[in-house]
Coordinates of N, CA, C and O in Angstrom, one line a residue:
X1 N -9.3 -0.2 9.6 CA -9.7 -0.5 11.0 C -10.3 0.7 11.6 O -10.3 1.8 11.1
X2 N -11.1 0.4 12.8 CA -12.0 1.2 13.4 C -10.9 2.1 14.3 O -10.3 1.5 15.2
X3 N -10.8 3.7 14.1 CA -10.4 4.6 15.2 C -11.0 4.7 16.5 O -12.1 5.2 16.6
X4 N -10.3 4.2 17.4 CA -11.4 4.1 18.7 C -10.1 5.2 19.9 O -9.0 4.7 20.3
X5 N -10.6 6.6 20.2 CA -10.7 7.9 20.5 C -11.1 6.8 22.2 O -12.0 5.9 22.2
X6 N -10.0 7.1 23.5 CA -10.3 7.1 24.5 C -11.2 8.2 25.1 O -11.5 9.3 24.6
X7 N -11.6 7.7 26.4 CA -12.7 9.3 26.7 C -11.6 9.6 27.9 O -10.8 8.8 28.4
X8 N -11.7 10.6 28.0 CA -11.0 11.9 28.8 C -10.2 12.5 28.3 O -10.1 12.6 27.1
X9 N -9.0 13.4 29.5 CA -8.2 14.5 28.9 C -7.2 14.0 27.7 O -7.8 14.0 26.7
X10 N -6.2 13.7 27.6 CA -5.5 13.0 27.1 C -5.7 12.2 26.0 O -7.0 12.2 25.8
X11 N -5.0 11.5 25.0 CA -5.0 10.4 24.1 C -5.5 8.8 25.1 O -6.5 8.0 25.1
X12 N -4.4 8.9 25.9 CA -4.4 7.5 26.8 C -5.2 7.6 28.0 O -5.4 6.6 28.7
X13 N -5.9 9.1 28.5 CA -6.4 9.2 29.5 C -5.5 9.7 31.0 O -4.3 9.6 31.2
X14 N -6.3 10.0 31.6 CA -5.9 10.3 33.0 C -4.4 11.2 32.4 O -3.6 11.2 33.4
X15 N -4.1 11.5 31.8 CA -2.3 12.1 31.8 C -1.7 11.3 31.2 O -0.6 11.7 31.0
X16 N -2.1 10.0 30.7 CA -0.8 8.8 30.3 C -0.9 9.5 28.9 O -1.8 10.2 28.5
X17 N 0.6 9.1 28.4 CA 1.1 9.4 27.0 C 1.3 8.1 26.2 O 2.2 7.3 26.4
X18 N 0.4 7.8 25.3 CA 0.9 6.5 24.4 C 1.9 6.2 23.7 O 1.9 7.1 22.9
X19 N 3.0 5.4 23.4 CA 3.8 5.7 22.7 C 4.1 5.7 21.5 O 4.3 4.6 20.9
X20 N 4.2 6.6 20.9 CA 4.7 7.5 19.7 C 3.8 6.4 18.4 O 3.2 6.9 17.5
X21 N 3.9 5.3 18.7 CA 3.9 4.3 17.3 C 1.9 4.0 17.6 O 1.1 3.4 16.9
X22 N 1.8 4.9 18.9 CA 0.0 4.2 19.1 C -0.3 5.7 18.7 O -1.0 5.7 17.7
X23 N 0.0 6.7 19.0 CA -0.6 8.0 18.9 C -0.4 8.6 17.6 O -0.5 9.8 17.5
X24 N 0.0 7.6 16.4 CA 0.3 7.9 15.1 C -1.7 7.8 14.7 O -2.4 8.7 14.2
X25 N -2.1 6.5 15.2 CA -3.2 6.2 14.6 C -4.9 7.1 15.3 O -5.9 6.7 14.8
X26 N -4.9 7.8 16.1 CA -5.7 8.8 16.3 C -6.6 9.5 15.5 O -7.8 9.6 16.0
X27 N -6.4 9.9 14.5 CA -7.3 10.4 13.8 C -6.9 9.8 12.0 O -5.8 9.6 11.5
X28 N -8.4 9.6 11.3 CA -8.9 8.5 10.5 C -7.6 8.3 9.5 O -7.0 7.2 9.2
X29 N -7.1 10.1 9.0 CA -6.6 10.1 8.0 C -5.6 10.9 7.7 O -5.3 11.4 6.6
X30 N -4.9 11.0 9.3 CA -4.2 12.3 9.8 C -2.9 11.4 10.4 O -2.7 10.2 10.1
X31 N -2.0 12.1 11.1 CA -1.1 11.4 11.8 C -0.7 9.7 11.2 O -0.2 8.9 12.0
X32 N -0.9 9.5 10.5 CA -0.5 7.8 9.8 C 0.8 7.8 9.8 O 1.4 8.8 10.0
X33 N 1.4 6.1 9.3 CA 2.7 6.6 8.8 C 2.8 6.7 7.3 O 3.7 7.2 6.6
X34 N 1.5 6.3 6.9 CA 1.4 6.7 5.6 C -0.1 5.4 4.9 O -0.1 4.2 5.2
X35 N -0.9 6.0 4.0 CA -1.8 5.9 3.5 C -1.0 4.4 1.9 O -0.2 4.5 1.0
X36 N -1.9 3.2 2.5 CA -1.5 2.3 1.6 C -3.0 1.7 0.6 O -4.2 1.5 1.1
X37 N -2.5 1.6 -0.7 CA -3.7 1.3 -1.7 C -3.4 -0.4 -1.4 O -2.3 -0.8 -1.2
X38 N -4.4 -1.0 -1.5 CA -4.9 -2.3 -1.4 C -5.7 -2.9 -2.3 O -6.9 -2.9 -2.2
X39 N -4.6 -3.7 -3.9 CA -5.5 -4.3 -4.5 C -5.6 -5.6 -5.0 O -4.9 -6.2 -5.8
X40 N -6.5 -6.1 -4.4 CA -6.7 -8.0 -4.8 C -7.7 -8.2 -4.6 O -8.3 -7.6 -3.8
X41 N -8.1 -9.4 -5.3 CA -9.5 -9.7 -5.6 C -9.9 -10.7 -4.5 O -11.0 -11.0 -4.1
X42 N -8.8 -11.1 -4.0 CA -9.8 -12.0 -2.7 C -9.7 -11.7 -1.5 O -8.6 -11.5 -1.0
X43 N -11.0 -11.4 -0.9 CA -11.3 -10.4 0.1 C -10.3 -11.6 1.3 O -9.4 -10.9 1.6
X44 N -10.1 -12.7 1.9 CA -9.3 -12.9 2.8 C -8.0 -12.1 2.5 O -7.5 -11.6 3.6
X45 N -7.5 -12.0 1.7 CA -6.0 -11.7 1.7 C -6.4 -9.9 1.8 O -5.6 -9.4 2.6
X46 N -7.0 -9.1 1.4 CA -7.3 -8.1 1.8 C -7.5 -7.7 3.3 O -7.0 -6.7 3.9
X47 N -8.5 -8.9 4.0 CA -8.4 -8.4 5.3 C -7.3 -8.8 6.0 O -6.9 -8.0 6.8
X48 N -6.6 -9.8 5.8 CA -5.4 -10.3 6.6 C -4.2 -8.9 6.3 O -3.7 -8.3 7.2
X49 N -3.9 -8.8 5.1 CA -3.0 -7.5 4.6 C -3.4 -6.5 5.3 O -2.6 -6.1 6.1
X50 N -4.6 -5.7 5.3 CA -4.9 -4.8 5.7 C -5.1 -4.7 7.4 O -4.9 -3.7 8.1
X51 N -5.4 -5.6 7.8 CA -5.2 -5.8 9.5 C -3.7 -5.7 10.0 O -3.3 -5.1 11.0
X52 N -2.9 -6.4 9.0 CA -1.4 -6.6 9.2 C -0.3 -5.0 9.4 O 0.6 -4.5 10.0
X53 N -1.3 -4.6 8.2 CA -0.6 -3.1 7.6 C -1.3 -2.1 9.2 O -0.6 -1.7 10.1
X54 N -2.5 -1.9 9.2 CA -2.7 -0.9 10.2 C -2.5 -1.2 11.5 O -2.5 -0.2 12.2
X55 N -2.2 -2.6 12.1 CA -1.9 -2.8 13.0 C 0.0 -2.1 13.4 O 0.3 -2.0 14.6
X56 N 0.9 -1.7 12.2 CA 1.7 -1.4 12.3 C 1.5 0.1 11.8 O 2.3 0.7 11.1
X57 N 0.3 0.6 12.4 CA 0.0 2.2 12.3 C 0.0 3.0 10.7 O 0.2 4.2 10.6
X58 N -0.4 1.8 9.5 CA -0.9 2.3 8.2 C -2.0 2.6 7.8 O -2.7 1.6 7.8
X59 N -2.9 3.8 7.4 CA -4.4 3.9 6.9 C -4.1 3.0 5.3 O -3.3 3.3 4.3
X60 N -5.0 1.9 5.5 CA -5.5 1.0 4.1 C -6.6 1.0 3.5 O -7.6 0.4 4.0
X61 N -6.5 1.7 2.3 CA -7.9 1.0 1.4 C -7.8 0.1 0.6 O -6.7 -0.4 0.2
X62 N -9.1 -0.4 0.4 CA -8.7 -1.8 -0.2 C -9.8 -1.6 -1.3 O -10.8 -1.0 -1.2
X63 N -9.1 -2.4 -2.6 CA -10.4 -2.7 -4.0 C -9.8 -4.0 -4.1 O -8.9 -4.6 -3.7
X64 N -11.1 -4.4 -5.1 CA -11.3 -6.0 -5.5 C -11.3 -5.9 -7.0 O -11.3 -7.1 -7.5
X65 N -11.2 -5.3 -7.5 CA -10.9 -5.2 -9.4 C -10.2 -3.6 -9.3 O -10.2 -2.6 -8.6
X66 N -9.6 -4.1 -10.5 CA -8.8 -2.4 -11.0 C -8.7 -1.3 -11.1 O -7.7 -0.6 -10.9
X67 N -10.7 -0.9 -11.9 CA -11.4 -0.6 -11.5 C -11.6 0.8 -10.3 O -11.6 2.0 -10.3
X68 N -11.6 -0.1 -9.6 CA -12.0 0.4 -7.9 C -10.5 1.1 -7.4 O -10.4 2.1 -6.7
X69 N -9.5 0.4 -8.0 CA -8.2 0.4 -7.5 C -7.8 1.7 -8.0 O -6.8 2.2 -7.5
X70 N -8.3 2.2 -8.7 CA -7.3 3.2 -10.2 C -8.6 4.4 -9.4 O -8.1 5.4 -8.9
X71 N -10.3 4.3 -9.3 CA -10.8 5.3 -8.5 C -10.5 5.6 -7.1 O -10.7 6.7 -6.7
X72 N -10.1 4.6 -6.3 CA -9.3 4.7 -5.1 C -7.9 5.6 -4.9 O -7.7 6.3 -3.9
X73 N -7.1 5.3 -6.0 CA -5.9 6.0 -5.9 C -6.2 7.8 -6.8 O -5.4 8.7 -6.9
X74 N -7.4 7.7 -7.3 CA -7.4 9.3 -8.3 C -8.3 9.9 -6.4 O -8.1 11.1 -6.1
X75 N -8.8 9.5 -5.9 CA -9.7 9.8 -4.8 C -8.5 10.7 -3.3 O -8.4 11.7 -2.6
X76 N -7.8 9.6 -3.7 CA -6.5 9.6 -2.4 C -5.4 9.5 -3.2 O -5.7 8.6 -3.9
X77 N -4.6 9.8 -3.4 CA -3.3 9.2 -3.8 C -2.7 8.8 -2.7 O -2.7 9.5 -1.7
X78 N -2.0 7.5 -2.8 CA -1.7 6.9 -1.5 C -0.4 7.0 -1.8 O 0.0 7.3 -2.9
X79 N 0.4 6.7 -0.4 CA 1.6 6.2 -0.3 C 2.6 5.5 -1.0 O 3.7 5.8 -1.4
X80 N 1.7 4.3 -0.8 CA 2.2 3.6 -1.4 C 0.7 2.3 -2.3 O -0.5 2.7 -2.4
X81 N 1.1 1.3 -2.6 CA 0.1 0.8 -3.7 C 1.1 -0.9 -3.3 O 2.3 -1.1 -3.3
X82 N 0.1 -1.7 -3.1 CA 0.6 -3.0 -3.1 C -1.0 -3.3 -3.9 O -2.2 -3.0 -3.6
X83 N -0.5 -4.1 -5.2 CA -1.0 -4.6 -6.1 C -1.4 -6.2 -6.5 O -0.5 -7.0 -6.2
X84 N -2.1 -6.8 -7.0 CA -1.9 -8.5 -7.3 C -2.0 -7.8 -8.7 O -2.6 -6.8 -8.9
X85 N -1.4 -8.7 -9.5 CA -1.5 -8.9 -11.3 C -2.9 -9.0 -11.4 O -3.5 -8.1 -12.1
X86 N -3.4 -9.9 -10.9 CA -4.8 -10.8 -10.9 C -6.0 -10.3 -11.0 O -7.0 -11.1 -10.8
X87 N -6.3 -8.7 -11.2 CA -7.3 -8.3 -10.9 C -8.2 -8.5 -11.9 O -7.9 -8.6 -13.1
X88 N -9.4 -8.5 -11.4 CA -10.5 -8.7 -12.7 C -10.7 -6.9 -13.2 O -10.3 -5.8 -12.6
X89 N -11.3 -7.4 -14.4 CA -11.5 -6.1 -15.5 C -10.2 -5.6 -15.7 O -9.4 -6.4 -16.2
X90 N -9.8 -4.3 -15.3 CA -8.3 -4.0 -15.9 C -7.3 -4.5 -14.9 O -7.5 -4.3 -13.7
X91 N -6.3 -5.1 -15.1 CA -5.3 -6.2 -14.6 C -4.5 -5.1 -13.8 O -4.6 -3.9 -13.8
X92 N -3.7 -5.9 -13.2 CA -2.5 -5.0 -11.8 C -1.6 -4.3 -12.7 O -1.1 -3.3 -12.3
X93 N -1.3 -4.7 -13.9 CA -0.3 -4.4 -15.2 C -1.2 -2.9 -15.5 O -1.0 -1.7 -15.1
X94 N -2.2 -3.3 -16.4 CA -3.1 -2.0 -16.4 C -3.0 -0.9 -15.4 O -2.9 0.3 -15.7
X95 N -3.0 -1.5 -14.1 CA -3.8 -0.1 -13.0 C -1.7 0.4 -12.5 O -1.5 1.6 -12.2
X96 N -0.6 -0.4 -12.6 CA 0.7 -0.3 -12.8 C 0.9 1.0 -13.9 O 1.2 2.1 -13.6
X97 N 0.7 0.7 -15.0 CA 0.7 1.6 -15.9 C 0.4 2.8 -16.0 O 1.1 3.7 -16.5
X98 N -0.9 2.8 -15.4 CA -2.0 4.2 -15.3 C -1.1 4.9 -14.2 O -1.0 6.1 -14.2
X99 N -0.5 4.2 -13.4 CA -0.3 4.9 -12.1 C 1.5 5.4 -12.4 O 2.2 6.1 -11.6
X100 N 1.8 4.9 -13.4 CA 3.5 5.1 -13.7 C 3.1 6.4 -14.8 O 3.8 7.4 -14.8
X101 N 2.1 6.3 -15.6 CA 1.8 7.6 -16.5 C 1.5 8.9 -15.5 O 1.2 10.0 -16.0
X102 N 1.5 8.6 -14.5 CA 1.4 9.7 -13.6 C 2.1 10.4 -12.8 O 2.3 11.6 -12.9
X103 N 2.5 9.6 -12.1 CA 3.1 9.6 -10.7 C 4.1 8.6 -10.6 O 4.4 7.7 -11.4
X104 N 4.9 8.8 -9.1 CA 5.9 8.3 -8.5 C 5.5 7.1 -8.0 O 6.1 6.1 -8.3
X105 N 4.4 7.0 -7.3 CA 4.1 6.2 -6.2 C 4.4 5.0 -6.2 O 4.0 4.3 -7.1
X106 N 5.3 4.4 -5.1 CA 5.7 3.4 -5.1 C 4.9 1.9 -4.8 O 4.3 1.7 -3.7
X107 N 4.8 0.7 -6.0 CA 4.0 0.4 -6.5 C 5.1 -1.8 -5.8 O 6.2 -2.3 -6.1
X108 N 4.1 -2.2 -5.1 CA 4.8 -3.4 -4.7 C 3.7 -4.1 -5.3 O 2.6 -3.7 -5.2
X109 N 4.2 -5.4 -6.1 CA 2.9 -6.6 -6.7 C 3.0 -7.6 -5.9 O 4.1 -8.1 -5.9
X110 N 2.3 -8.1 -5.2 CA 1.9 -8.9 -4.5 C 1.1 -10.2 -5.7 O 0.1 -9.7 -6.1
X111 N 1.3 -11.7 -6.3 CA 0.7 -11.9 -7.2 C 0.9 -13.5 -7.1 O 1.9 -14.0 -6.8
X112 N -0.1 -14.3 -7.5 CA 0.0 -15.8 -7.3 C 1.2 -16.2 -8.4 O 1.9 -17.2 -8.2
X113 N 1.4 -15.1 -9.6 CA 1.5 -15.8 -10.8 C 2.9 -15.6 -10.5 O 3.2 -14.5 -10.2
X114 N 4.0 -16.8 -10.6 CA 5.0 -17.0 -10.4 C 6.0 -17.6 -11.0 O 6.7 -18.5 -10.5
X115 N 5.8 -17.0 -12.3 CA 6.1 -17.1 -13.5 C 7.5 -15.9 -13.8 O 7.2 -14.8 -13.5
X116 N 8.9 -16.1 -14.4 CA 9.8 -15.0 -14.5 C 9.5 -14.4 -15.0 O 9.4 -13.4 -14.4
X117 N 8.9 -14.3 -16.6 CA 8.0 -13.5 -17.6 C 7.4 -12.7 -16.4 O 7.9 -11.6 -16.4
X118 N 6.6 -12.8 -15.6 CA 5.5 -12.1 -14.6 C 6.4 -11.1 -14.2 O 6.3 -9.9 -14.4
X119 N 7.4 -11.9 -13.4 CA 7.9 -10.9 -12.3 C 8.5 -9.6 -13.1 O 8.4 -8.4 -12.7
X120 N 9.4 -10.3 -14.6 CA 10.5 -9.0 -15.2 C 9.5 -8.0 -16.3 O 9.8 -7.0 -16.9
X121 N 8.1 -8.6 -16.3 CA 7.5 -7.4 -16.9 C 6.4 -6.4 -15.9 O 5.8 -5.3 -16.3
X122 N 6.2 -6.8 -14.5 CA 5.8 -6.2 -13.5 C 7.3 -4.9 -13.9 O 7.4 -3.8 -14.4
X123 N 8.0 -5.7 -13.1 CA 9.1 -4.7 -13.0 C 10.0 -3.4 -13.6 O 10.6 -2.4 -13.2
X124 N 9.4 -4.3 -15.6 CA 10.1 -3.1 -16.2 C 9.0 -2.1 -16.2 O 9.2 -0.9 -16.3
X125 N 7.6 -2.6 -16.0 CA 6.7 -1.4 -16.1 C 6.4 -0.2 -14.9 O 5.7 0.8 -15.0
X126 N 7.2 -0.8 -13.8 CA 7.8 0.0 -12.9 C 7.1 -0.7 -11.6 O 7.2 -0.1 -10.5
X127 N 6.9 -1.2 -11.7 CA 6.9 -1.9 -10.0 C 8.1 -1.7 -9.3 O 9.2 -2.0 -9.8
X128 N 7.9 -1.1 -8.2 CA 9.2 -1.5 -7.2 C 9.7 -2.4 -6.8 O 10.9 -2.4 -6.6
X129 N 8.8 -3.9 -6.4 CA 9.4 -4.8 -5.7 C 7.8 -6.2 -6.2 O 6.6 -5.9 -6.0
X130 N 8.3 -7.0 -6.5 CA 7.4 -8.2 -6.3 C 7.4 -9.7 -5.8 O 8.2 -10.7 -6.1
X131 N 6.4 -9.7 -5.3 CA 6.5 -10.5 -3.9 C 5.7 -11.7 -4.5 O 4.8 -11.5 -5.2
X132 N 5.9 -12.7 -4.3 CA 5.2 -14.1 -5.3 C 4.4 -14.4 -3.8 O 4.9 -14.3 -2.7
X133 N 3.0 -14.8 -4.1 CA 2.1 -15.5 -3.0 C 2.2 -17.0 -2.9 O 2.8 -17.4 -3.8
X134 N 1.8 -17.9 -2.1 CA 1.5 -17.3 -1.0 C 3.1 -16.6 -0.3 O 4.2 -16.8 -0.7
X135 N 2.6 -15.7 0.8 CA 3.7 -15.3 1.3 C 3.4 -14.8 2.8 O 2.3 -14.3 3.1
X136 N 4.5 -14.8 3.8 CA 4.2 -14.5 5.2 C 4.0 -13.4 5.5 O 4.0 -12.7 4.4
X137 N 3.6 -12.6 6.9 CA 3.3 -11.5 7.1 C 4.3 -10.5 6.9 O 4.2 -9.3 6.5
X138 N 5.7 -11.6 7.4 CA 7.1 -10.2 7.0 C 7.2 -9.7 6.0 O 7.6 -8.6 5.8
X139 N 7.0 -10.7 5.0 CA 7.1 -10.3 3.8 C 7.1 -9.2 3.6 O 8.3 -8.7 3.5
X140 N 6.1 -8.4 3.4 CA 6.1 -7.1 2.9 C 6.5 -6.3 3.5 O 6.6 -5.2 2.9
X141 N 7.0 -6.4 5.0 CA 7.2 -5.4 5.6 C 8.6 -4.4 5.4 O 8.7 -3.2 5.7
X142 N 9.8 -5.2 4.8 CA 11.3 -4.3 4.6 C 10.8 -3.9 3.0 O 11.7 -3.5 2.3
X143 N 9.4 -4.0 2.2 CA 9.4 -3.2 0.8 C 8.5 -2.0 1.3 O 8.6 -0.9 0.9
X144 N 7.7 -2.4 2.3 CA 6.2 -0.7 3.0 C 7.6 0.2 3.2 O 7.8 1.3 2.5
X145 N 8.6 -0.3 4.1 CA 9.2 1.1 4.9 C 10.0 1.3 3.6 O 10.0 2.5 3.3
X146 N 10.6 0.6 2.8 CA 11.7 1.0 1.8 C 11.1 2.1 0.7 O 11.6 3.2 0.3
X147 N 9.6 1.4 0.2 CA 9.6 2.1 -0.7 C 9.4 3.9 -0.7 O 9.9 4.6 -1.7
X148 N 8.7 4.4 0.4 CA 8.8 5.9 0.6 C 10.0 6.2 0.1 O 10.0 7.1 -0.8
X149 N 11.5 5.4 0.6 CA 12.6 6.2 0.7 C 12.8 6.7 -0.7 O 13.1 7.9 -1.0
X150 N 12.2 5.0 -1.8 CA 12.9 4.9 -3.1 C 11.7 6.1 -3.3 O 12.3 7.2 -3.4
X151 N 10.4 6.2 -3.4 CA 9.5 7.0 -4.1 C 10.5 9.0 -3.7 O 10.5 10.0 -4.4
X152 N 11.0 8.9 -2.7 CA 11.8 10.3 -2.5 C 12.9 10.4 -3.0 O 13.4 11.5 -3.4
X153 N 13.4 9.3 -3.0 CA 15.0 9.6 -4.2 C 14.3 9.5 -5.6 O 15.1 9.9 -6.4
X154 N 13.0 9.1 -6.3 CA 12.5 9.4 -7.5 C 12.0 11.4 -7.8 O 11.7 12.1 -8.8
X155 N 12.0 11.5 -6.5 CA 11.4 12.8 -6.6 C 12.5 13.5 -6.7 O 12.3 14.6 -7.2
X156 N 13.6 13.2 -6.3 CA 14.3 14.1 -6.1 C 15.4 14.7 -7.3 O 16.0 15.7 -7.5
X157 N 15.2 13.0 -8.3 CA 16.2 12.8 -9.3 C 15.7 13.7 -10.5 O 14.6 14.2 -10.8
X158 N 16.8 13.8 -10.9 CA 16.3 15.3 -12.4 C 15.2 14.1 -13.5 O 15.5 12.9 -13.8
X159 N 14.1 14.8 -14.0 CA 13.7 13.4 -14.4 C 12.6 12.1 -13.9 O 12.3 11.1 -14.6
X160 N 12.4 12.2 -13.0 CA 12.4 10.9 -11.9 C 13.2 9.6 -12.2 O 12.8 8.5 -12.0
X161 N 14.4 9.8 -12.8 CA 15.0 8.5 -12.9 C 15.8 8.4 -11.4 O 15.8 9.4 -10.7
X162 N 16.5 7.2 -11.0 CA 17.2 7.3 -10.3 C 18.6 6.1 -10.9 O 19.6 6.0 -10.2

């Protein structure tokens, strides 16, 4: 979403103070509550996700194949990573993988395919949490705030096991 900077002294102007949860989003890539990777191939569910997520004070990038998703996260490493299986060229499994041979980052699949096979091999490959589509806006919201916590009890564990 577009950062739109009021004019005068202040954030809110004239002296007013915005509260805490508006004055997170200020600057592009600064003050967030945290930086989310965005990947699925159909640009509605991208923009609806991504309006949803910054609207509650998240910076979102978004890709449309794997690809884009796996140069996106070596560019930034984000926060966090909400994923679809579904992507063209290398699959949510693939760009899952690459990103568990790495790092912690806590990794939610968002995915049509709603299949148990899907969900228990998302998961052993380390997904945190997967969310079967279609699905409401709350949905994701008690896995955004949870997973920081889990990605910091991974950091913290001898190993990253927890």
């Amino acid at each position: 979403g577009q950062i739109v900077r009021p004019v005068g002294g202040s954030p809110g102007g004239a002296g007013q103070r915005l509260p805490a949860d508006m004055r997170r989003r200020h600057h592009p890539w600064g003050d967030l509550r945290g930086i989310i990777l965005l990947g699925d191939d159909y640009e509605q569910i991208r923009k609806v996700v991504a309006a949803n997520r910054e609207g509650h004070g998240y910076g979102v990038r978004t890709a449309s194949d794997g690809e884009e998703a796996l140069v996106l996260w070596e560019l930034r490493r984000p926060d966090l990573i909400l994923l679809d299986l579904g992507l063209p060229g290398i699959d949510g499994i693939g760009v899952l993988r690459r990103v568990r041979g790495d790092a912690t980052t806590p990794v939610i699949i968002l995915s049509a395919r709603g299949e148990e096979r899907d969900k228990v091999e998302a998961l052993a490959d380390g997904a945190d949490d997967y969310l079967a589509k279609p699905f409401g806006m709350a949905a994701p919201q008690p896995g955004v705030r949870a997973a920081p916590r889990r990605r910091s009890a991974r950091e913290r564990a001898p190993n990253g096991a927890t």
